[in-house]
CSV table of C-alpha atoms in Angstrom, one decimal:
chain,number,residue,atom,x,y,z
A,1285,UNK,CA,-25.4,39.0,19.4
A,1286,UNK,CA,-23.0,41.8,20.0
A,1287,UNK,CA,-23.6,44.2,22.9
A,1288,UNK,CA,-21.1,46.8,21.7
A,1289,UNK,CA,-22.1,50.4,21.6
A,1290,UNK,CA,-20.4,53.4,20.0
A,1291,UNK,CA,-21.0,57.0,21.1
A,1292,UNK,CA,-21.4,59.5,18.2
A,1293,UNK,CA,-22.8,63.0,17.7
A,1294,UNK,CA,-26.7,63.0,17.6
A,1295,UNK,CA,-27.1,66.9,17.1
A,1296,UNK,CA,-24.6,69.7,17.4
A,1297,UNK,CA,-25.6,73.4,17.4
A,1298,UNK,CA,-22.8,76.0,16.9
A,1299,UNK,CA,-22.5,79.6,18.0
A,1300,UNK,CA,-25.4,80.2,20.3
A,1301,UNK,CA,-25.4,83.6,22.0
A,1302,UNK,CA,-26.2,83.5,25.7
A,1303,UNK,CA,-28.8,86.1,26.7
A,1304,UNK,CA,-29.3,85.3,30.4
A,1305,UNK,CA,-26.9,84.0,33.1
A,1306,UNK,CA,-28.2,83.2,36.6
A,1307,UNK,CA,-25.8,81.8,39.2
A,1308,UNK,CA,-28.1,81.7,42.1
A,1309,UNK,CA,-31.2,80.5,40.4
A,1310,UNK,CA,-34.5,80.2,42.4
A,1311,UNK,CA,-36.1,78.0,39.7
A,1312,UNK,CA,-37.3,74.5,40.7
A,1313,UNK,CA,-34.4,73.2,38.5
A,1314,UNK,CA,-31.5,75.5,39.3
A,1315,UNK,CA,-29.1,74.0,36.8
A,1316,UNK,CA,-28.8,73.6,33.0
A,1317,UNK,CA,-29.2,75.6,29.9
A,1318,UNK,CA,-32.7,76.8,28.9
A,1319,UNK,CA,-33.4,77.0,25.1
A,1320,UNK,CA,-36.2,78.6,23.1
A,1321,UNK,CA,-38.8,76.1,21.7
A,1322,UNK,CA,-37.8,77.0,18.1
A,1323,UNK,CA,-34.1,76.2,18.8
A,1324,UNK,CA,-35.0,72.9,20.3
A,1325,UNK,CA,-37.2,72.0,17.4
A,1326,UNK,CA,-34.6,73.0,14.8
A,1327,UNK,CA,-32.0,70.6,16.4
A,1328,UNK,CA,-34.4,67.8,17.6
A,1329,UNK,CA,-33.3,68.4,21.2
A,1330,UNK,CA,-35.5,66.9,23.9
A,1331,UNK,CA,-36.2,68.3,27.4
A,1332,UNK,CA,-33.6,67.1,29.9
A,1333,UNK,CA,-31.3,65.9,27.1
A,1334,UNK,CA,-27.6,65.8,28.1
A,1335,UNK,CA,-25.3,68.0,26.1
A,1336,UNK,CA,-21.6,68.8,26.1
A,1337,UNK,CA,-21.5,72.6,26.3
A,1338,UNK,CA,-18.4,74.4,25.0
A,1339,UNK,CA,-17.5,78.0,25.4
A,1340,UNK,CA,-16.2,79.5,22.1
A,1341,UNK,CA,-13.1,81.6,22.8
A,1342,UNK,CA,-12.5,80.1,26.2
A,1343,UNK,CA,-9.1,80.9,27.7
A,1344,UNK,CA,-8.2,77.5,29.0
A,1345,UNK,CA,-8.6,73.8,28.2
A,1346,UNK,CA,-11.5,73.5,30.7
A,1347,UNK,CA,-13.8,75.5,28.5
A,1348,UNK,CA,-16.4,72.8,28.4
A,1349,UNK,CA,-18.8,70.8,30.7
A,1350,UNK,CA,-21.7,68.3,30.5
A,1351,UNK,CA,-25.1,69.7,31.4
A,1352,UNK,CA,-28.7,69.3,30.3
A,1353,UNK,CA,-31.3,71.1,28.3
A,1354,UNK,CA,-34.5,72.6,29.7
A,1355,UNK,CA,-37.3,74.0,27.5
A,1356,UNK,CA,-38.0,77.7,27.7
A,1357,UNK,CA,-41.1,79.7,27.0
A,1358,UNK,CA,-39.5,82.6,25.2
A,1359,UNK,CA,-36.4,83.5,23.1
A,1360,UNK,CA,-34.0,83.6,26.0
A,1361,UNK,CA,-31.0,81.4,26.1
A,1362,UNK,CA,-30.4,81.2,29.8
A,1363,UNK,CA,-27.7,79.4,31.7
A,1364,UNK,CA,-28.2,78.5,35.4
A,1365,UNK,CA,-26.2,77.4,38.4
A,1366,UNK,CA,-22.7,76.0,37.7
A,1367,UNK,CA,-23.1,76.7,33.9
A,1368,UNK,CA,-23.5,80.4,34.7
A,1369,UNK,CA,-19.9,80.5,36.1
A,1370,UNK,CA,-18.7,79.4,32.7
A,1371,UNK,CA,-20.9,81.6,30.5
A,1372,UNK,CA,-22.0,85.2,30.8
A,1373,UNK,CA,-24.4,87.2,28.9
A,1374,UNK,CA,-23.1,87.8,25.3
A,1375,UNK,CA,-20.8,84.7,25.4
A,1376,UNK,CA,-21.0,82.2,22.5
A,1377,UNK,CA,-21.3,78.5,23.0
A,1378,UNK,CA,-21.8,75.2,21.2
A,1379,UNK,CA,-24.0,72.3,22.3
A,1380,UNK,CA,-23.3,68.7,21.4
A,1381,UNK,CA,-25.9,66.0,22.1
A,1382,UNK,CA,-24.8,62.3,21.7
A,1383,UNK,CA,-26.2,58.9,20.8
A,1384,UNK,CA,-25.1,55.4,20.8
A,1385,UNK,CA,-25.0,53.0,17.8
A,1386,UNK,CA,-25.0,49.2,18.2
A,1387,UNK,CA,-22.5,47.1,16.2
A,1388,UNK,CA,-24.7,46.7,13.2
A,1389,UNK,CA,-25.6,50.5,13.2
A,1390,UNK,CA,-22.0,51.4,13.6
A,1391,UNK,CA,-20.9,49.3,10.6
A,1392,UNK,CA,-23.7,50.6,8.5
A,1393,UNK,CA,-22.6,54.2,9.5
A,1394,UNK,CA,-19.0,53.5,8.5
A,1395,UNK,CA,-20.1,52.0,5.2
A,1396,UNK,CA,-22.2,55.0,4.3
A,1397,UNK,CA,-25.6,53.1,4.4
A,1398,UNK,CA,-26.9,54.4,7.7
A,1399,UNK,CA,-30.3,56.1,7.2
A,1400,UNK,CA,-31.0,58.2,10.3
A,1401,UNK,CA,-29.5,61.6,9.8
A,1402,UNK,CA,-27.3,63.4,12.3
A,1403,UNK,CA,-27.9,67.1,12.6
A,1404,UNK,CA,-25.3,69.9,12.5
A,1405,UNK,CA,-26.4,73.5,12.5
A,1406,UNK,CA,-24.9,76.9,13.2
A,1407,UNK,CA,-25.7,80.6,13.8
A,1408,UNK,CA,-23.3,83.4,12.6
A,1409,UNK,CA,-23.2,85.7,15.6
A,1410,UNK,CA,-20.4,87.9,14.2
A,1411,UNK,CA,-22.6,89.1,11.2
A,1412,UNK,CA,-26.2,88.5,12.1
A,1413,UNK,CA,-28.9,89.5,14.5
A,1414,UNK,CA,-28.7,87.5,17.7
A,1415,UNK,CA,-29.5,83.8,17.1
A,1416,UNK,CA,-31.1,84.6,13.8
A,1417,UNK,CA,-33.1,81.4,12.8
A,1418,UNK,CA,-33.8,82.7,9.4
A,1419,UNK,CA,-30.1,82.6,8.4
A,1420,UNK,CA,-29.1,79.5,10.4
A,1421,UNK,CA,-27.3,76.8,8.4
A,1422,UNK,CA,-28.8,73.4,9.0
A,1423,UNK,CA,-27.0,70.3,7.6
A,1424,UNK,CA,-28.1,66.7,7.7
A,1425,UNK,CA,-25.4,64.1,7.7
A,1426,UNK,CA,-26.1,60.5,6.6
A,1427,UNK,CA,-24.9,58.0,4.0
A,1428,UNK,CA,-21.6,59.9,3.8
A,1429,UNK,CA,-23.5,62.9,2.5
A,1430,UNK,CA,-23.9,66.4,3.9
A,1431,UNK,CA,-27.3,67.9,2.8
A,1432,UNK,CA,-28.3,71.5,3.7
A,1433,UNK,CA,-32.0,72.0,4.5
A,1434,UNK,CA,-34.3,74.8,5.6
A,1435,UNK,CA,-35.7,72.7,8.5
A,1436,UNK,CA,-35.8,69.1,9.7
A,1437,UNK,CA,-38.8,67.3,8.2
A,1438,UNK,CA,-41.1,64.9,10.0
A,1439,UNK,CA,-39.7,62.1,7.9
A,1440,UNK,CA,-36.2,62.7,9.2
A,1441,UNK,CA,-37.5,63.1,12.8
A,1442,UNK,CA,-39.3,59.7,12.4
A,1443,UNK,CA,-36.1,58.0,11.3
A,1444,UNK,CA,-34.1,59.5,14.2
A,1445,UNK,CA,-36.4,58.0,16.8
A,1446,UNK,CA,-34.2,54.9,16.7
A,1447,UNK,CA,-31.2,57.0,17.8
A,1448,UNK,CA,-31.1,56.8,21.7
A,1449,UNK,CA,-30.9,60.0,23.7
A,1450,UNK,CA,-28.9,60.6,26.8
A,1451,UNK,CA,-31.5,62.0,29.2
A,1452,UNK,CA,-31.5,63.3,32.8
A,1453,UNK,CA,-32.9,60.5,35.0
A,1454,UNK,CA,-32.3,61.9,38.5
A,1455,UNK,CA,-31.4,65.3,39.9
A,1456,UNK,CA,-30.8,66.3,43.6
A,1457,UNK,CA,-30.2,70.0,43.8
A,1458,UNK,CA,-29.6,72.4,46.7
A,1459,UNK,CA,-27.2,70.2,48.6
A,1460,UNK,CA,-24.7,71.8,51.0
A,1461,UNK,CA,-21.4,70.2,51.4
A,1462,UNK,CA,-20.8,69.3,55.1
A,1463,UNK,CA,-17.7,67.2,55.0
A,1464,UNK,CA,-14.6,67.0,52.7
A,1465,UNK,CA,-11.9,64.3,52.9
A,1466,UNK,CA,-8.8,65.3,51.0
A,1467,UNK,CA,-6.5,62.4,52.0
A,1468,UNK,CA,-8.2,60.0,49.5
A,1469,UNK,CA,-11.3,58.0,48.8
A,1470,UNK,CA,-11.5,56.4,52.2
A,1471,UNK,CA,-15.2,55.7,52.7
A,1472,UNK,CA,-16.9,57.8,50.1
A,1473,UNK,CA,-16.8,59.5,46.7
A,1474,UNK,CA,-20.0,61.4,46.8
A,1475,UNK,CA,-21.7,60.5,50.0
A,1476,UNK,CA,-25.4,61.2,50.8
A,1477,UNK,CA,-27.8,60.5,53.6
A,1478,UNK,CA,-30.0,57.5,52.6
A,1479,UNK,CA,-33.2,59.7,52.8
A,1480,UNK,CA,-31.7,62.0,50.2
A,1481,UNK,CA,-30.9,59.1,47.9
A,1482,UNK,CA,-34.4,57.7,48.2
A,1483,UNK,CA,-36.0,61.1,47.5
A,1484,UNK,CA,-33.9,61.6,44.4
A,1485,UNK,CA,-34.2,58.0,43.3
A,1486,UNK,CA,-30.5,57.2,43.3
A,1487,UNK,CA,-29.2,53.8,43.8
A,1488,UNK,CA,-25.9,52.9,45.6
A,1489,UNK,CA,-22.9,53.4,43.3
A,1490,UNK,CA,-24.9,55.1,40.6
A,1491,UNK,CA,-22.8,57.2,38.2
A,1492,UNK,CA,-23.4,60.9,38.6
A,1493,UNK,CA,-22.2,64.3,37.6
A,1494,UNK,CA,-21.5,66.9,40.3
A,1495,UNK,CA,-22.2,70.5,39.7
A,1496,UNK,CA,-21.0,73.3,42.0
A,1497,UNK,CA,-23.5,76.2,41.9
A,1498,UNK,CA,-21.3,78.2,44.3
A,1499,UNK,CA,-18.1,78.2,42.2
A,1500,UNK,CA,-19.1,76.2,39.1
A,1501,UNK,CA,-17.7,76.1,35.6
A,1502,UNK,CA,-17.1,72.4,35.5
A,1503,UNK,CA,-18.9,69.1,35.8
A,1504,UNK,CA,-17.2,66.3,37.7
A,1505,UNK,CA,-18.0,62.6,37.2
A,1506,UNK,CA,-18.2,60.3,40.2
A,1507,UNK,CA,-20.6,57.9,41.9
A,1508,UNK,CA,-23.0,58.2,44.8
A,1509,UNK,CA,-23.0,56.0,48.0
A,1510,UNK,CA,-25.2,56.2,51.1
A,1511,UNK,CA,-23.9,57.7,54.3
A,1512,UNK,CA,-24.0,54.7,56.6
A,1513,UNK,CA,-22.4,56.0,59.8
A,1514,UNK,CA,-23.4,59.7,59.7
A,1515,UNK,CA,-26.1,61.7,58.0
A,1516,UNK,CA,-23.8,64.1,56.2
A,1517,UNK,CA,-23.3,65.3,52.6
A,1518,UNK,CA,-19.7,64.6,51.8
A,1519,UNK,CA,-17.1,64.3,49.1
A,1520,UNK,CA,-13.6,62.8,49.1
A,1521,UNK,CA,-10.4,62.2,47.0
A,1522,UNK,CA,-10.1,64.0,43.7
A,1523,UNK,CA,-13.8,65.1,44.0
A,1524,UNK,CA,-12.7,67.3,46.9
A,1525,UNK,CA,-11.2,69.7,44.4
A,1526,UNK,CA,-14.7,70.4,43.0
A,1527,UNK,CA,-16.3,71.7,46.2
A,1528,UNK,CA,-15.6,72.8,49.8
A,1529,UNK,CA,-17.6,72.8,53.0
A,1530,UNK,CA,-20.5,75.2,52.6
A,1531,UNK,CA,-20.7,75.1,48.8
A,1532,UNK,CA,-24.0,74.4,47.1
A,1533,UNK,CA,-23.9,71.5,44.7
A,1534,UNK,CA,-26.3,69.4,42.5
A,1535,UNK,CA,-25.8,65.8,41.6
A,1536,UNK,CA,-27.3,64.3,38.4
A,1537,UNK,CA,-27.6,60.9,36.8
A,1538,UNK,CA,-28.4,60.1,33.2
A,1539,UNK,CA,-29.9,57.3,31.2
A,1540,UNK,CA,-29.6,56.2,27.5
A,1541,UNK,CA,-33.0,55.6,26.1
A,1542,UNK,CA,-35.3,55.8,23.0
A,1543,UNK,CA,-38.3,56.6,25.3
A,1544,UNK,CA,-39.5,60.0,26.3
A,1545,UNK,CA,-39.4,60.3,30.1
A,1546,UNK,CA,-39.4,62.8,32.9
A,1547,UNK,CA,-36.6,62.7,35.5
A,1548,UNK,CA,-37.0,62.4,39.3
A,1549,UNK,CA,-36.1,65.8,40.6
A,1550,UNK,CA,-35.6,66.9,44.2
A,1551,UNK,CA,-34.6,70.5,45.0
A,1552,UNK,CA,-33.7,70.7,48.8
A,1553,UNK,CA,-34.1,74.5,48.7
A,1554,UNK,CA,-37.8,73.9,47.7
A,1555,UNK,CA,-38.5,70.5,49.4
A,1556,UNK,CA,-36.3,70.2,52.5
A,1557,UNK,CA,-35.9,66.7,53.9
A,1558,UNK,CA,-36.4,66.8,57.6
């Protein structure tokens, strides 16, 4: 049986207007983008789902980063931490959630027989009231067809359950960089004390994204390893361009799954490890 997988769009929401931008967030989860419940329901976004966030009208090629969604309790679209260095209040952005198709699903998708619908929706911030749901255009894409709908039905949602989500699995926030090695990846890429790794649930060599809340505006991919000779938080090699000594960073790992699950979260500013 083939073990191949192909990454495709699961849901994409265009032209969201940011209403709150907080770089130094005191929230328990000080990173990510917070969306209103209605917006999440419209797109079939899940809490902690990974998205590629793009800034519309950005002035350089690095106008995008990977982050994750947090559910809000009002109509604010808020960006926190490193994301707030990319987006300010009034900026417009897009969010792209992804899924993976196995070989059979991929071939069915190419042939126009694939049943679960992908969602593409957009607001029109140039002509409408801010994030106006009543005028949002929602399009379902499946079987080589594009069908506009007023909302995503329960039947469509049920079929989409077989599409895996990429969800946040581990987050360690509030880290302060203590050591930077710029000569190369000598002993570490992203190095953490073993107690920190255990609290956050990281395993050695786990793939992570690093977010710099102090200077932000990017997400860097790396892997995490335990600090064996000294209890320091360090980075090295190319990752040293992402942060410097004294910067506050978060490190996040993700999992592809069809299950609903909550991540392991440790914020050192709230729960210091002695």
